[in-house]
Coordinates of C-alpha atoms in Angstrom, one line a residue:
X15 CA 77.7 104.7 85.9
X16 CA 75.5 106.3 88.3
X17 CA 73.9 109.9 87.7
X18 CA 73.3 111.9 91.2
X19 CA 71.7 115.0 91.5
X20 CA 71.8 117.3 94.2
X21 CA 71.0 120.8 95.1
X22 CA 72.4 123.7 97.6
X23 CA 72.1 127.3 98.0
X24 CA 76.3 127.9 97.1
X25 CA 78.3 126.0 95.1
X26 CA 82.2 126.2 95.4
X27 CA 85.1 125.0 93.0
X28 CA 88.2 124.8 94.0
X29 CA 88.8 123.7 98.1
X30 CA 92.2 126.3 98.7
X31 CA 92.6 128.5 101.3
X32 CA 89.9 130.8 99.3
X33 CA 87.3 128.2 98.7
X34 CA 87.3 126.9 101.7
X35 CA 86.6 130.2 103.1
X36 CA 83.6 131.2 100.8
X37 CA 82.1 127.9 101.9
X38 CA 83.1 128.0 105.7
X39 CA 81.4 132.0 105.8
X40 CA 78.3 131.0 103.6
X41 CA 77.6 127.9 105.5
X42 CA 78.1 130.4 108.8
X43 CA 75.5 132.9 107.2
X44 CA 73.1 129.3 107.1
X45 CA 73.0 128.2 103.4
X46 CA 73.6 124.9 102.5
X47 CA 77.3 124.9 100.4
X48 CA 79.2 122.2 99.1
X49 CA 82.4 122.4 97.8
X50 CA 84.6 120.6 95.1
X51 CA 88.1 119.5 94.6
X52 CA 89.8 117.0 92.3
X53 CA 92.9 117.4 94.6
X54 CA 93.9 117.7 97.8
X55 CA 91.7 120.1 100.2
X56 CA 94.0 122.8 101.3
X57 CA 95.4 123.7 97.9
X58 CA 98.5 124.7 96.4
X59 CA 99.4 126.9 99.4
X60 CA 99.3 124.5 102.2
X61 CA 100.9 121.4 99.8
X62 CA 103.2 122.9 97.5
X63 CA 103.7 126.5 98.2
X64 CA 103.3 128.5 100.9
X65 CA 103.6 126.3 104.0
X66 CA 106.2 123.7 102.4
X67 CA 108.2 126.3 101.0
X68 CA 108.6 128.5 104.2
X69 CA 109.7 125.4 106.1
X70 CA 112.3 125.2 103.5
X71 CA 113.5 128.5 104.2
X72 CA 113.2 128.7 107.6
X73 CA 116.3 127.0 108.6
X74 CA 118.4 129.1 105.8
X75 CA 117.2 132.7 107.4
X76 CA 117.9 131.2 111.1
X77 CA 121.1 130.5 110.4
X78 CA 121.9 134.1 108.7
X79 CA 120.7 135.3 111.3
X80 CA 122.7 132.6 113.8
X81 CA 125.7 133.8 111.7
X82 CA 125.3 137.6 112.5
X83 CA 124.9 137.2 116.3
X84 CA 128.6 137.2 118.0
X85 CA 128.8 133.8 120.1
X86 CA 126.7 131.9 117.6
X87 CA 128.7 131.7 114.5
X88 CA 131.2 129.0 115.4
X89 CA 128.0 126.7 116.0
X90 CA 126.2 127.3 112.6
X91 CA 129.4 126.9 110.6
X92 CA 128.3 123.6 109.2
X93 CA 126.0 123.0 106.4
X94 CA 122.6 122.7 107.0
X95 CA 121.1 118.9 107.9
X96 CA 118.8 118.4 104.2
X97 CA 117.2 115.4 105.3
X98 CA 116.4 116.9 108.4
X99 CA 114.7 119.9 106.5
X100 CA 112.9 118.1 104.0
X101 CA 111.6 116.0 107.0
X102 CA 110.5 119.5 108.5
X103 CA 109.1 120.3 104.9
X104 CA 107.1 116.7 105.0
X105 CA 105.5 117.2 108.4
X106 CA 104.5 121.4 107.6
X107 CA 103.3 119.6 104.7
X108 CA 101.3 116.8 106.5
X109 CA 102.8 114.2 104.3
X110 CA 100.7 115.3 101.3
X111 CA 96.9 114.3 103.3
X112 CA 94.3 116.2 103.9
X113 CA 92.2 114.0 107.1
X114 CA 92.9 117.4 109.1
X115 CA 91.0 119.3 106.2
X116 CA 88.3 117.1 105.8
X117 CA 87.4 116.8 109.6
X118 CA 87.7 120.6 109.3
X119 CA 85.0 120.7 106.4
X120 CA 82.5 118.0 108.2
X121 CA 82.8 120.8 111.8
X122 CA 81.8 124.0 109.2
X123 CA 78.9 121.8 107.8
X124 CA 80.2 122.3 104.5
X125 CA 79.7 118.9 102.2
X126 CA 82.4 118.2 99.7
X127 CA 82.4 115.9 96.6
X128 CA 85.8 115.1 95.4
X129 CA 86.4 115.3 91.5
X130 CA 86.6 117.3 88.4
X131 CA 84.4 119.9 88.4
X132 CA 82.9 121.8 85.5
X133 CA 80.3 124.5 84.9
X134 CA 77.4 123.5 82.6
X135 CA 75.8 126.7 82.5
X136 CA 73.5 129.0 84.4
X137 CA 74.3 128.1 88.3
X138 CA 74.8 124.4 87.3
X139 CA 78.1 122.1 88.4
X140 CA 78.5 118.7 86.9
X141 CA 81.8 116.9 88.8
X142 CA 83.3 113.3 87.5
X143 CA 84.2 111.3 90.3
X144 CA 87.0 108.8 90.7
X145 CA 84.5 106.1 91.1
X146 CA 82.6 106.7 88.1
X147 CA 79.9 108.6 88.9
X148 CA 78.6 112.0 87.8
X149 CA 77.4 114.1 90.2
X150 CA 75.1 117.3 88.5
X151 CA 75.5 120.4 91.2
X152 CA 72.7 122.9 91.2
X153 CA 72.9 126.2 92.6
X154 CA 70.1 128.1 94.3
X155 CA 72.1 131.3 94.9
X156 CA 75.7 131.2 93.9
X157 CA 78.3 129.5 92.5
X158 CA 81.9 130.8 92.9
X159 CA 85.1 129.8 90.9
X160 CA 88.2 129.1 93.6
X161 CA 90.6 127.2 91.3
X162 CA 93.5 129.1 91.7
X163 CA 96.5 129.0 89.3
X164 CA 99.2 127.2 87.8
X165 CA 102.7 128.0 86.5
X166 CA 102.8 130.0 83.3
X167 CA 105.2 128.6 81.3
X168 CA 106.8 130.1 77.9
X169 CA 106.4 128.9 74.5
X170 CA 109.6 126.7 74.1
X171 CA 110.2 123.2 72.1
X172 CA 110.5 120.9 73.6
X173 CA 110.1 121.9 77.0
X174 CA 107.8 119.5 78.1
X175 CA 109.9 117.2 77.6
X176 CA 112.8 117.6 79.7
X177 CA 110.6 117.6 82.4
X178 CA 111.0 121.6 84.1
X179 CA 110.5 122.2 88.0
X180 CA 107.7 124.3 89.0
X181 CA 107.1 125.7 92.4
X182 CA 105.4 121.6 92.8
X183 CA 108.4 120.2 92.4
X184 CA 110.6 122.4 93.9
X185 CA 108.9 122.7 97.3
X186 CA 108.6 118.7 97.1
X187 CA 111.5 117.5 96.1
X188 CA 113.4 114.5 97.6
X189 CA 117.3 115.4 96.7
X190 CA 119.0 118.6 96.2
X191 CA 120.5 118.9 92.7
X192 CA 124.0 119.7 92.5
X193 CA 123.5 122.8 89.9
X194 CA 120.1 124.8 89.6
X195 CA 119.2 126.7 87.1
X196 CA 116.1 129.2 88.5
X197 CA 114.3 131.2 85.3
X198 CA 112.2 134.2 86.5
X199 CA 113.0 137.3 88.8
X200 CA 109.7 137.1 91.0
X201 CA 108.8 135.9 94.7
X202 CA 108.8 132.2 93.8
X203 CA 112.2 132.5 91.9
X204 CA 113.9 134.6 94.7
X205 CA 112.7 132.0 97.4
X206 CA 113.6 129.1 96.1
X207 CA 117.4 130.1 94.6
X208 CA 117.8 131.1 98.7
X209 CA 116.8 127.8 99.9
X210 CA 118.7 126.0 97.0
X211 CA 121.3 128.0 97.2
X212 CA 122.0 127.5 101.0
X213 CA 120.8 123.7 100.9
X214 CA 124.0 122.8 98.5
X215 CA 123.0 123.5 94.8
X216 CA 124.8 125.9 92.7
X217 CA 121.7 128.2 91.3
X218 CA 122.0 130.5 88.3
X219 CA 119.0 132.8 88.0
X220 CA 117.9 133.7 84.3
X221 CA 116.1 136.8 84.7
X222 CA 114.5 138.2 81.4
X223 CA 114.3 142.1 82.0
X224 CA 116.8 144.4 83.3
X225 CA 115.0 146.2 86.1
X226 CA 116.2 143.4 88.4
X227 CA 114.8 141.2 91.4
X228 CA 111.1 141.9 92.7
X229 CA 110.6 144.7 90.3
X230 CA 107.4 145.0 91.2
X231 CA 108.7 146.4 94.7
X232 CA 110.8 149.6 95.8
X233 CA 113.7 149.0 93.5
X234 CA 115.9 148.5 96.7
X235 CA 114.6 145.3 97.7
X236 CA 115.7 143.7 94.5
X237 CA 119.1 145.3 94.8
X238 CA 119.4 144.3 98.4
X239 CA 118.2 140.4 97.6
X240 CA 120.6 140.8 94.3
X241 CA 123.7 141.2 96.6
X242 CA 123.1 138.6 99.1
X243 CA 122.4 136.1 97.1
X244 CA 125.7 136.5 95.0
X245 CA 127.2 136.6 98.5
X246 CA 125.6 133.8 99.1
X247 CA 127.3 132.3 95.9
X248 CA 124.7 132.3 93.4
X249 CA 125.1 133.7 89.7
X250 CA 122.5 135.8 88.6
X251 CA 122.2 137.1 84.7
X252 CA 120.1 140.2 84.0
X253 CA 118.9 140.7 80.5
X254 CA 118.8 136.9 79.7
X255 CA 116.6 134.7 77.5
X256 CA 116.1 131.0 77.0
X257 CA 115.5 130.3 73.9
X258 CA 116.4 125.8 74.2
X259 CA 116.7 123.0 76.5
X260 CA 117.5 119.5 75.9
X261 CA 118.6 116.8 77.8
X262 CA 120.5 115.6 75.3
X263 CA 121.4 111.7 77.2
X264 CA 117.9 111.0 77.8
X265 CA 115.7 111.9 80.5
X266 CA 117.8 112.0 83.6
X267 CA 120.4 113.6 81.8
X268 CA 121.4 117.3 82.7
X269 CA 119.7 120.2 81.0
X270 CA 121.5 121.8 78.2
X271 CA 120.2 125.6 78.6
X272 CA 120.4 127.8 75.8
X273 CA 120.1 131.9 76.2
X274 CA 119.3 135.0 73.6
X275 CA 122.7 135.7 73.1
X276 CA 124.2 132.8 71.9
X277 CA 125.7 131.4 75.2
X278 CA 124.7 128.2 76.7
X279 CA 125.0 126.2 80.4
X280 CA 124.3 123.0 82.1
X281 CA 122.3 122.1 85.3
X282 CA 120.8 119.2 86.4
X283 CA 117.3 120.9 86.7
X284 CA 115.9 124.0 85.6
X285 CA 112.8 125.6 87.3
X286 CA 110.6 127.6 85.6
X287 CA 108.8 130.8 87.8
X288 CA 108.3 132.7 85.5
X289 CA 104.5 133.5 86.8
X290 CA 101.1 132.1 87.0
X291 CA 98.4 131.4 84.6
X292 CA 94.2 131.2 85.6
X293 CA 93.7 127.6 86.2
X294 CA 90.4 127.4 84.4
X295 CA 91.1 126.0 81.0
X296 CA 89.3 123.3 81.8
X297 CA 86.4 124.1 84.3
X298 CA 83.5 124.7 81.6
X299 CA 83.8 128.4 81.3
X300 CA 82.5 128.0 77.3
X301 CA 79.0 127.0 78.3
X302 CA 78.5 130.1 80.6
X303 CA 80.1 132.3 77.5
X304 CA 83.4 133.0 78.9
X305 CA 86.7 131.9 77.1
X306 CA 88.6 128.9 78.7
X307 CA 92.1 129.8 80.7
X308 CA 91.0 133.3 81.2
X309 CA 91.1 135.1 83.7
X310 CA 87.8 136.1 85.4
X311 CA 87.1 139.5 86.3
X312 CA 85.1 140.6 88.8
X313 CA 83.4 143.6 90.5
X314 CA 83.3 144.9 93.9
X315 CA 81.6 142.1 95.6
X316 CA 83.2 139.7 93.8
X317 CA 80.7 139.0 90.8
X318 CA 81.8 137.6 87.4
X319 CA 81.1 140.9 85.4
X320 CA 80.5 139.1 82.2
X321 CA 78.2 136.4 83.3
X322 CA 74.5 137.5 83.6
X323 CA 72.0 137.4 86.2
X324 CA 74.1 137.5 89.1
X325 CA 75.1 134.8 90.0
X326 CA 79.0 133.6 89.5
X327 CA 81.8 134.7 91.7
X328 CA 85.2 134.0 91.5
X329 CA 87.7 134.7 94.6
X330 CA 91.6 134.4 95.2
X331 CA 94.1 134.0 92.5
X332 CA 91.7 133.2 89.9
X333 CA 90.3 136.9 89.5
X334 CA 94.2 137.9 89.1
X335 CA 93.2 141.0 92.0
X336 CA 95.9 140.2 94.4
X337 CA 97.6 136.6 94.0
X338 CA 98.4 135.8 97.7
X339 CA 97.0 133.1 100.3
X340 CA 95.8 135.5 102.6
X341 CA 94.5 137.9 100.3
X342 CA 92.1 135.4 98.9
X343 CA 90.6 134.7 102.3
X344 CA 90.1 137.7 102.7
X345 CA 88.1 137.9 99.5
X346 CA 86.4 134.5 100.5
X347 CA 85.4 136.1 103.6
X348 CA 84.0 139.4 102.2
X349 CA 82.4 137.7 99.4
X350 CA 80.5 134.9 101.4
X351 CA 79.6 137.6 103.8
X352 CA 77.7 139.3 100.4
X353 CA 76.2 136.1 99.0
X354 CA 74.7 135.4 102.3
X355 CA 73.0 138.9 102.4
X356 CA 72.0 138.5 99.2
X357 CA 70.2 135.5 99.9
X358 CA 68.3 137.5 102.5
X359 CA 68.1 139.9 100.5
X360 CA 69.8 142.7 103.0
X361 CA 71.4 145.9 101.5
X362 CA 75.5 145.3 101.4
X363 CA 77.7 147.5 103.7
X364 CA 80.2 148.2 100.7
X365 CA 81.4 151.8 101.5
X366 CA 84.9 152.1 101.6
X367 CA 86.6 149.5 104.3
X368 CA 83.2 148.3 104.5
X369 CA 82.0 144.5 105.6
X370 CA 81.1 143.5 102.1
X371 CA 83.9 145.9 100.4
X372 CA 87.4 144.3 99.7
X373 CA 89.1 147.7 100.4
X374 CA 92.8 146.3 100.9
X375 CA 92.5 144.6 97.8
X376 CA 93.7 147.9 96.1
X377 CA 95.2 150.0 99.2
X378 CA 97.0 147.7 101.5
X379 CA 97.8 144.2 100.5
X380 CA 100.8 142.8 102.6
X381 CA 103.3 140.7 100.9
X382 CA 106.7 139.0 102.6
X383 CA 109.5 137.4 100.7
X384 CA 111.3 134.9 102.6
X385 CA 114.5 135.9 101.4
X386 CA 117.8 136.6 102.9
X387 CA 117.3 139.7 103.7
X388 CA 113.6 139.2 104.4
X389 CA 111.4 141.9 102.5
X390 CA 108.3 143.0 103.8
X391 CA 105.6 145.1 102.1
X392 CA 102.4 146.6 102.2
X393 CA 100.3 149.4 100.2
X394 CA 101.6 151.8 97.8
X395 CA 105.2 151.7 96.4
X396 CA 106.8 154.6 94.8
X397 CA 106.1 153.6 91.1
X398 CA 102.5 152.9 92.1
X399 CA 102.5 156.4 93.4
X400 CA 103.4 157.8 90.4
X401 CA 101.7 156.2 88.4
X402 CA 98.3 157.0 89.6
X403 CA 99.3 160.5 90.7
X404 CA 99.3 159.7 94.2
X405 CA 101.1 162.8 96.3
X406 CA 102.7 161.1 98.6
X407 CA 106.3 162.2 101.0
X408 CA 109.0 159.2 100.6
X409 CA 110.9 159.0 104.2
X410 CA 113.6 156.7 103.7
X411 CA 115.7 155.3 106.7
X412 CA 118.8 152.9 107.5
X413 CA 117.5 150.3 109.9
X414 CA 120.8 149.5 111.0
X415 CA 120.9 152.8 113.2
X416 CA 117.9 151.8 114.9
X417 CA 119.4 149.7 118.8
X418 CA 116.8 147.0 118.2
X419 CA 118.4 146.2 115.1
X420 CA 121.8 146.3 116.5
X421 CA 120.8 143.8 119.5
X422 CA 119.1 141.6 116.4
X423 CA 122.2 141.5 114.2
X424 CA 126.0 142.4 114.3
X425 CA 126.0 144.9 111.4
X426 CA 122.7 145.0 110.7
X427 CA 121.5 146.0 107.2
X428 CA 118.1 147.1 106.5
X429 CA 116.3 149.6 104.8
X430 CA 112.8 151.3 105.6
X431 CA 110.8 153.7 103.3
X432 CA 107.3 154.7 104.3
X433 CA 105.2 156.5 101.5
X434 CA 102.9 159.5 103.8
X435 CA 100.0 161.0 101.9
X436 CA 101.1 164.8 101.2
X437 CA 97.3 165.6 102.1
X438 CA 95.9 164.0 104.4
X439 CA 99.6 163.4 106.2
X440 CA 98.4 159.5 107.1
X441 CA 100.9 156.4 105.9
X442 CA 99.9 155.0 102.4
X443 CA 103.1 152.6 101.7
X444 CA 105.3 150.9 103.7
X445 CA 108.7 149.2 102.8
X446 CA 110.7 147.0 104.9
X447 CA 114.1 145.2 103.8
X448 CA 115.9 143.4 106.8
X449 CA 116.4 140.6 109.2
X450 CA 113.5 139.9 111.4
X451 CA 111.2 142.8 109.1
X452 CA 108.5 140.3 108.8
X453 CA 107.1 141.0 112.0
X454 CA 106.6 144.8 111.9
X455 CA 104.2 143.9 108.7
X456 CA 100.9 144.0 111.0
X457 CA 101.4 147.4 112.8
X458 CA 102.3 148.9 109.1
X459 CA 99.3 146.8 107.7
X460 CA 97.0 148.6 110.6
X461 CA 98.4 152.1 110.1
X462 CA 97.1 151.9 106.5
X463 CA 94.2 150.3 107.0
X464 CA 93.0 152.5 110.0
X465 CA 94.7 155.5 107.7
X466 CA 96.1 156.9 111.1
X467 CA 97.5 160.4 110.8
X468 CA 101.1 160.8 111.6
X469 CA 100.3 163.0 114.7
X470 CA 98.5 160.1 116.2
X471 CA 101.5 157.8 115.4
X472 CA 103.5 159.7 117.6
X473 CA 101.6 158.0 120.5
X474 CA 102.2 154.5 119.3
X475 CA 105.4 154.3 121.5
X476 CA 107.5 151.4 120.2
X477 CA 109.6 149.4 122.7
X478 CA 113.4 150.0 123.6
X479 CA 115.6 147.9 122.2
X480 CA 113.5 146.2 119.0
X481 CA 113.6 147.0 115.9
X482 CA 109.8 148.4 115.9
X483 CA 111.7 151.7 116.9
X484 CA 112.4 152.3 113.4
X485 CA 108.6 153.7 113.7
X486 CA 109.8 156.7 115.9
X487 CA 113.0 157.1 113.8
X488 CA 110.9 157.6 110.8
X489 CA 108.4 159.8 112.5
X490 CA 111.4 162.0 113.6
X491 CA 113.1 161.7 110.2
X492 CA 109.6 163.2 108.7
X493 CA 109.8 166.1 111.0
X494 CA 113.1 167.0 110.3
X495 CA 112.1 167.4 106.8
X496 CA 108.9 169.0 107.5
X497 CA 109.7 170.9 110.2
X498 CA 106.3 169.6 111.9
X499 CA 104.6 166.3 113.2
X500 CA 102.1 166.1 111.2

């Protein structure tokens, strides 16, 4: 076994979509960084989550919306082609490698030892390779944790056994079972029973609580998603428990399921999303004086608040702020923007929507589900506003009335609410549910980030016929109630 020591000015675990970013923006601000991952560089979202998945459901909400516009429905009558998704999945995918990555890596002068990676105290990094060697990391300036997170699973016997699905397994999966039974009402649930659903399996969701699908969002966004999947032909049960599962012929027999109130069903595979858990259980935290598989909490510019000195920072899902791809690049970017002034030592811009301030983190982080209908979010709900004692105005309007969405879809049905700050009369929320509502997510994500005032919106003239007119039909909905424009 060979011992190897080396030493940089940042050292990054984890090579996702975050990590990679801290590295790419610290090697940018010219400090040596390394980075390292025991998988595949690119993460969970580019191999088993976000890219794979959306390929997935790509071809489902094309053909919904296919079905909706007269003259093409006779042509998307058929099922959908499986193979010829899951060969679209493999290629979004890029057949499980990482060469692109790499190169990618080597052109940001970024260095990157492959293997497990632990802490072993203050600014130090000791990584197992494959090959037997030990490589000891030392930081000059900064070490930051970008490890991620893996599915949560409950406390039932027996259940690794039957061998569940995660997200991993469903997003890479080689056949389509014939009955799926999907526990947990969140993003991951609601995405894959759509894509299951409409790729051939018979999916029954299992959803704990009783406030329904995406209860984290406006309320109708779960009820909308709610009713087209059962359209769609799936069985959902609200209010239900597992409490078992066997597979009681061996291990590629189905999966006996059984639920809190004494009932019980079969499917041949059961996927657990029933959240996410830190993925540091197992990454050294002890010798540092944290407690292994917690979360790490951090402070405005992204510094472990319980370790001394300064010097650990932890970005994207693993710091449990906002668990989304892009929001942890943008962490990854703010933050290596502040280690590098640090190093040079230069005073941080970290006002509010400052360069070293992750602002959006708390007032406008945009989230789509790839459902059918699609639901598209950003900033405050209405619960959120209550809760903090936000005063806000809730203008709520049918998207269906709106031309654009009448060109888009023969009985169009969509929702909109926008949340408007009673005091300062700018947009602090912004709801979408609807076909094609994915791509109005930007100009709502910019009205809340530049906190525009409703007069000014009024000159943002939307174009005839798309469904971006539901801006104007808002603005004039506002008014009416008002009996002003701003």
């Amino acid at each position: 076994m060979n011992d190897i020591s080396r030493v940089y000015d940042v050292v990054v675990l984890g090579a996702g979509p975050a990590g990679e970013n801290v590295a790419d923006r610290t090697s940018a601000a010219g400090l040596t960084s390394v980075i390292v991952e025991n998988e595949l560089l690119g993460g969970e979202c580019s191999f088993w989550a976000c890219e794979p998945s959306k390929a997935l459901l790509r071809p489902v909400v094309a053909r919904a919306d296919a079905r909706r516009v007269p003259g093409l429905r006779r042509a998307v009558e058929g099922p959908l082609d499986v193979p010829a998704v899951f060969a679209q999945r493999d290629k979004m995918a890029v057949y499980w490698k990482d060469d692109d990555q790499v190169d990618w890596l080597k052109s940001v002068s970024v260095d990157l030892v492959r293997g497990h990676g632990r802490l072993d105290g203050p600014r130090q990094v000791v990584v197992e390779t494959g090959n037997g060697e030990t490589v000891r990391l030392t930081a000059r300036h900064a070490v930051c944790v970008a490890t991620g997170t893996v599915t949560a699973f409950p406390d039932l016997q027996g259940l690794e056994a039957i061998r569940p699905w995660t997200n991993r397994d469903a997003t890479s999966a080689r056949h389509v079972p014939d009955r799926l039974a999907v526990v947990g009402g969140g993003v991951v649930a609601v995405e894959m029973a759509t894509a299951y659903q409409a790729l051939g399996s018979r999916v029954t969701m299992l959803v704990r609580g009783n406030k329904g699908l995406l209860n984290r969002m406006e309320p109708f966004a779960g009820e909308m998603v709610t009713d087209a999947l059962r359209e769609a032909g799936a069985e959902l049960r609200f209010g239900t428990s597992v409490t078992g599962v066997v597979r009681e012929n061996g291990p590629e027999s189905p999966v006996r399921i059984t639920l809190d109130d004494g009932n019980s069903l079969v499917a041949d595979e059961i996927l657990f999303a029933t959240g996410r858990a830190p993925h540091t259980a197992d990454i050294g935290l002890e010798t540092v004086g944290l407690t292994p598989g917690s979360w790490l909490h951090v402070d405005e510019s992204f510094l472990v608040t319980d370790v001394p000195d300064g010097w650990l920072y932890a970005v994207g899902d693993v710091n449990h702020r906002a668990l989304m791809t892009h929001q942890g690049k943008y962490q990854a970017r703010i933050a290596g923007a502040v280690i590098g002034a640090r190093a040079k030592g230069e005073p941080l811009d970290d006002g509010r929507w400052g360069a070293h301030a992750p602002t959006a983190d708390g007032a406008a982080v945009p989230q789509v589900v790839f459902s059918d209908p699609e639901v598209t979010t950003v900033g405050l709900t209405t619960q959120e506003a209550q809760r903090t004692g936000r005063r806000v105005d809730v203008v709520d309007y049918d998207i269906g009335h709106v031309a654009g969405a009448a060109q888009y879809a023969d009985g169009y049905r969509g929702t909109a609410r926008v949340l408007i700050d009673a005091d300062h009369k700018n947009v602090v929320g912004v709801t979408f549910v609807g076909p094609g509502t994915p791509e109005l997510l930007y100009s709502a994500t910019v009205a809340i980030t530049g906190e525009m005032p409703v007069d000014r919106l009024w000159h943002a003239v939307p174009a005839f016929p798309t469904i971006s007119e539901v801006w104007l039909r808002i603005l004039e909905t506002y008014r009416d109630r008002t009996g002003k424009d701003a």
